[in-house]
mmCIF file of C-alpha atoms and ligand atoms in Angstrom:
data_model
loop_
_atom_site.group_PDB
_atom_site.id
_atom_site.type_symbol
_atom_site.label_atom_id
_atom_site.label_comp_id
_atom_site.label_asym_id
_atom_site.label_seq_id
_atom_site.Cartn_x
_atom_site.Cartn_y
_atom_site.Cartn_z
ATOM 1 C CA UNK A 10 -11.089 18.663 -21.705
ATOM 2 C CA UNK A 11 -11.060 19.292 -18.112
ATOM 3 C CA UNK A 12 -8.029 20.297 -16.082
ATOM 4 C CA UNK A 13 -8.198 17.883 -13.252
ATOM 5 C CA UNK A 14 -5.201 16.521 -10.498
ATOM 6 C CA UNK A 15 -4.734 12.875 -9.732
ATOM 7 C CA UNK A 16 -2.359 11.119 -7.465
ATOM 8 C CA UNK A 17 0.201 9.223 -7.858
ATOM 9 C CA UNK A 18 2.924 7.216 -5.316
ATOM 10 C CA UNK A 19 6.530 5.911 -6.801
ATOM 11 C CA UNK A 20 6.463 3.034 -4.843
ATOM 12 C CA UNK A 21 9.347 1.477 -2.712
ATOM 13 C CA UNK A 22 10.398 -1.435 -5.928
ATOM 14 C CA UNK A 23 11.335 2.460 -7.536
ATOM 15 C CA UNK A 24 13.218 4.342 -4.965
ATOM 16 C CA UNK A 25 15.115 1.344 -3.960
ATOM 17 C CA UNK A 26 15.852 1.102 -8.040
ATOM 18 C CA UNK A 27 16.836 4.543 -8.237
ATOM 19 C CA UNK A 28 14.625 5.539 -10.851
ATOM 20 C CA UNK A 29 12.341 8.178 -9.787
ATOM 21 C CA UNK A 30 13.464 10.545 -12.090
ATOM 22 C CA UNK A 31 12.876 8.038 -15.069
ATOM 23 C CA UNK A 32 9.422 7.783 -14.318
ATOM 24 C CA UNK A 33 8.827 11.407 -13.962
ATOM 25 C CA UNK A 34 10.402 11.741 -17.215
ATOM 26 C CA UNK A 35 7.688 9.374 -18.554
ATOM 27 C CA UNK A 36 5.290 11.410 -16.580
ATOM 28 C CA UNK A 37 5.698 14.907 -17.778
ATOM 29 C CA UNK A 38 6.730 13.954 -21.182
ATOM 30 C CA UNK A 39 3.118 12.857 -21.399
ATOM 31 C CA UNK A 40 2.168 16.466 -20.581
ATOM 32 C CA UNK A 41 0.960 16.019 -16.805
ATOM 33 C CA UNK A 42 2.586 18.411 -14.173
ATOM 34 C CA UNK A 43 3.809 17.267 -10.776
ATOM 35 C CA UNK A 44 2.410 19.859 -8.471
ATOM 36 C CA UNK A 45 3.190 18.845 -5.187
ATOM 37 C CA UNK A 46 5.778 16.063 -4.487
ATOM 38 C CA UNK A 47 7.362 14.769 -1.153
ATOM 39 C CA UNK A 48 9.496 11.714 -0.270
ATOM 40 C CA UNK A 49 8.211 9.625 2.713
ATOM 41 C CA UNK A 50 8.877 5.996 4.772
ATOM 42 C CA UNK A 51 5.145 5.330 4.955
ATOM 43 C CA UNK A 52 4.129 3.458 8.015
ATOM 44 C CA UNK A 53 2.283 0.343 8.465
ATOM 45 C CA UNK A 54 -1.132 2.117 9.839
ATOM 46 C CA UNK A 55 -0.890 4.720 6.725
ATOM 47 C CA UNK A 56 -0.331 1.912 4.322
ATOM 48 C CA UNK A 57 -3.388 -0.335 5.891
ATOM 49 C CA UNK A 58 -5.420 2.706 5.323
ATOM 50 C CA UNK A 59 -4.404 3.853 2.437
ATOM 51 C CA UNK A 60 -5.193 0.751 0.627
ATOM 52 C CA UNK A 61 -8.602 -0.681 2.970
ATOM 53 C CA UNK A 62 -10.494 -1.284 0.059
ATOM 54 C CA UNK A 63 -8.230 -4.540 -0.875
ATOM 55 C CA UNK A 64 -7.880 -5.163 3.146
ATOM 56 C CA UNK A 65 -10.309 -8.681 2.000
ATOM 57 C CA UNK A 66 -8.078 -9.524 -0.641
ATOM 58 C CA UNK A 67 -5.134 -12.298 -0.126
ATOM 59 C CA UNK A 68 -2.745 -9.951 -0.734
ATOM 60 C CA UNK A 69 -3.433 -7.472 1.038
ATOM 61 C CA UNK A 70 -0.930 -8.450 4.090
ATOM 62 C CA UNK A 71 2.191 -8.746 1.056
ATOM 63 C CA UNK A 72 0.952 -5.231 -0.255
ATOM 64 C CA UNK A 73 1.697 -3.630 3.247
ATOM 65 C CA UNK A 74 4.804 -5.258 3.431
ATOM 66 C CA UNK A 75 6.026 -4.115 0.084
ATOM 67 C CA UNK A 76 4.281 -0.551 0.470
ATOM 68 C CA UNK A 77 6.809 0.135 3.982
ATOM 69 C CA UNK A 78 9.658 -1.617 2.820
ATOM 70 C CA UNK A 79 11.851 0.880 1.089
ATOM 71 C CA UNK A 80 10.430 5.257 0.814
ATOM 72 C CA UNK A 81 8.019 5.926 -1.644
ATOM 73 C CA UNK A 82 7.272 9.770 -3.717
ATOM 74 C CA UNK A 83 4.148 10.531 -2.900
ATOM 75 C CA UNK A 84 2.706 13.396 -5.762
ATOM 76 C CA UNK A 85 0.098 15.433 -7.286
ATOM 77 C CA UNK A 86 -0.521 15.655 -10.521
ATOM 78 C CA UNK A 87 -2.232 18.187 -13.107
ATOM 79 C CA UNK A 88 -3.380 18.101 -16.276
ATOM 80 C CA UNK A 89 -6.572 18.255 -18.932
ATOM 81 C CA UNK A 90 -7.933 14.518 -18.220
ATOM 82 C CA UNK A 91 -5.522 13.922 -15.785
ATOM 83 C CA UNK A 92 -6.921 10.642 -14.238
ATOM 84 C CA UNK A 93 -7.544 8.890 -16.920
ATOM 85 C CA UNK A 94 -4.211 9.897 -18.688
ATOM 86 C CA UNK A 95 -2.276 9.033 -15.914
ATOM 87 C CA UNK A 96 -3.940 5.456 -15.666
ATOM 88 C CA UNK A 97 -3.345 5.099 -19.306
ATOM 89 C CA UNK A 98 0.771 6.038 -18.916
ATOM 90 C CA UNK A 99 0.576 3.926 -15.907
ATOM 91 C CA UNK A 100 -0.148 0.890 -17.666
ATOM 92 C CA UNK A 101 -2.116 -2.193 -16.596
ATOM 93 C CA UNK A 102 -1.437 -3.372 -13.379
ATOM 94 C CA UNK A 103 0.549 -6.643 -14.129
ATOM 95 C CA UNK A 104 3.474 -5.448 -16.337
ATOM 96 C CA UNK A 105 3.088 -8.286 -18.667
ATOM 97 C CA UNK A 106 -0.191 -6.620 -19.857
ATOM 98 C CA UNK A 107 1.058 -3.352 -20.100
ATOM 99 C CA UNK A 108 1.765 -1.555 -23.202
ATOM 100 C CA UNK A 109 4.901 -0.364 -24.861
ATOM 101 C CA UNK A 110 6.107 2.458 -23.499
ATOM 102 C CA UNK A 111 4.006 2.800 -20.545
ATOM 103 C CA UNK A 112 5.600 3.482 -16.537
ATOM 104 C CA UNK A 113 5.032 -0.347 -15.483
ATOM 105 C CA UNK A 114 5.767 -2.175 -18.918
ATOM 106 C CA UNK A 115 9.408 -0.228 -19.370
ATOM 107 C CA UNK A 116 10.089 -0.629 -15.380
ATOM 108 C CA UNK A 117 7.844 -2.231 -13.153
ATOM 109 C CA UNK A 118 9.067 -5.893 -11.891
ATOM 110 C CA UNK A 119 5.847 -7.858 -11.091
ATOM 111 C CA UNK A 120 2.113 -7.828 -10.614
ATOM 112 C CA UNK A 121 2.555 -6.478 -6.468
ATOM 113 C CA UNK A 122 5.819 -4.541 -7.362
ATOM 114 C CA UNK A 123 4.517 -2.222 -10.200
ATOM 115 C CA UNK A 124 6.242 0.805 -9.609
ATOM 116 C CA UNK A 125 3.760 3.272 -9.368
ATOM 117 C CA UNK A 126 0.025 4.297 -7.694
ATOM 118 C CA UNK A 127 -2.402 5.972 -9.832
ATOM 119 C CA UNK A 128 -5.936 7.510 -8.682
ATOM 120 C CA UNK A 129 -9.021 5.024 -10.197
ATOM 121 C CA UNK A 130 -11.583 7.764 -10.422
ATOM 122 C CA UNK A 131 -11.960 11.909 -9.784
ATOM 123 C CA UNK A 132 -13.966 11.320 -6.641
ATOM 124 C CA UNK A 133 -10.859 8.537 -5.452
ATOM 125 C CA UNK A 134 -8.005 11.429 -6.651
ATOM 126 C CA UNK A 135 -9.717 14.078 -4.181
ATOM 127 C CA UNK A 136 -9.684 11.367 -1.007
ATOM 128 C CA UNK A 137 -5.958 10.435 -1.997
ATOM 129 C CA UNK A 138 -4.356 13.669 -2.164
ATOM 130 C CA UNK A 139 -6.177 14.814 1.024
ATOM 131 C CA UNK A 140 -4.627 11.828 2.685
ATOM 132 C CA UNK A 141 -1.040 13.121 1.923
ATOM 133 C CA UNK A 142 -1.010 16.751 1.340
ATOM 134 C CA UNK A 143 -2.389 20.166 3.358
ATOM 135 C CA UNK A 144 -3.935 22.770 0.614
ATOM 136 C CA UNK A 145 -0.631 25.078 1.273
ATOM 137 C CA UNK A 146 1.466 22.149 0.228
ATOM 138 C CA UNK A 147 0.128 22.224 -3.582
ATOM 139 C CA UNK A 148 1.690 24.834 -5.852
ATOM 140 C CA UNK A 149 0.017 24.463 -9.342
HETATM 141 P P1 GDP B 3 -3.968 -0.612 -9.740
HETATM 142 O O1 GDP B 3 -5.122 0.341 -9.592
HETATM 143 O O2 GDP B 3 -3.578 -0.849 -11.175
HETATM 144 O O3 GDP B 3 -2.773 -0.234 -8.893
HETATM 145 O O4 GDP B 3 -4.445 -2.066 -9.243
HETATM 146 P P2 GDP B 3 -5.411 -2.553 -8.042
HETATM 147 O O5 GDP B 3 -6.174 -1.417 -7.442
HETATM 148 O O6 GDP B 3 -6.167 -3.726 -8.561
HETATM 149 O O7 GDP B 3 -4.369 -3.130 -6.958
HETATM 150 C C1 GDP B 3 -3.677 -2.264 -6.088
HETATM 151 C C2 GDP B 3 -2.268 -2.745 -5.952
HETATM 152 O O8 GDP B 3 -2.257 -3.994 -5.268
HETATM 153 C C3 GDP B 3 -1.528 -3.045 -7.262
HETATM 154 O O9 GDP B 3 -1.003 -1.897 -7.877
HETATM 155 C C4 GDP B 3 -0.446 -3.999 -6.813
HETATM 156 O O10 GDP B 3 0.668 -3.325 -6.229
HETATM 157 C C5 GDP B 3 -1.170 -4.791 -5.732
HETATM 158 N N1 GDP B 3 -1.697 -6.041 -6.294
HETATM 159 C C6 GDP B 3 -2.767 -6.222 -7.126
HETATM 160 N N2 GDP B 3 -2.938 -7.521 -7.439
HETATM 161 C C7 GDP B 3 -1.936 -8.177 -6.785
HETATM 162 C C8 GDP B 3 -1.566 -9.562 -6.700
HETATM 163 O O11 GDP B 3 -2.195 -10.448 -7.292
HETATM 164 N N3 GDP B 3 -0.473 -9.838 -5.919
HETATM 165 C C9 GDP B 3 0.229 -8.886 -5.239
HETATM 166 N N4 GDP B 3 1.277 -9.240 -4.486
HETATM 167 N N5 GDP B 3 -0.099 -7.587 -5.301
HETATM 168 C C10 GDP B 3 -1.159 -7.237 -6.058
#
């Protein structure tokens, strides 16, 4: 397997819950490494760009909201298959599908307030990490 990095944001439903460091927990115990990590108050044009893709979708306007309401941890993370093994400790996007022992079925609170960002694809991780971190700010 490949060694690959992926990215991943604690979003704000976690800070504000205190409980970074219990999903990092779940995060490393399933053998990825956090690389490069930095808390941030994302602001409302970061947040629209970061997530233009949905920018069509109803819920876009709510995802903002929730996305700059509270700090989120933005990270890097390393690993063999790491995109696809972080999606898979991620769990599914609405918590209530999620599997046991997974980041959003032990602590995320709703569809919209699932607790963490994961990359979707390689090509996705690469644009993602670039939007949040200089090459001197990654320490593998
Ligand atoms: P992900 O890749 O599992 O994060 O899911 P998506 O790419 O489909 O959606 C991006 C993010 O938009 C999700 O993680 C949620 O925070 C949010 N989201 C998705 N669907 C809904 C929804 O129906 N309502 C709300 N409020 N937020 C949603």
């Amino acid at each position: 397997m490949a060694t690959q990095r992926t990215f991943s944001i604690i979003k704000p439903d976690a800070t504000k819950r205190n409980i970074t460091g219990a999903i990092n927990a779940i995060i490393e115990g399933a053998g990825l490494r956090i690389i490069a990590q930095k808390r941030i108050q994302l602001t409302q044009a970061q947040a629209e760009g970061f997530y233009a893709v949905h920018s069509e979708r109803p819920f876009f306007g709510e995802l903002v909201e929730f996305m700059i309401s509270e700090p989120v941890v933005v990270q890097v993370l390393e690993g063999d298959d790491a995109v696809a093994k972080y999606r898979e400790v991620m769990g599914a996007t609405n918590p209530a599908d999620a599997d046991a022992g997974t980041i959003r079925k032990e602590h995320a609170l709703s569809i919209g307030e699932n607790s963490v960002h994961g990359s979707d694809s390689l090509e996705n991780a690469e644009i993602e990490i670039k939007f949040f971190f200089n090459d001197d700010e990654i320490v593998g």
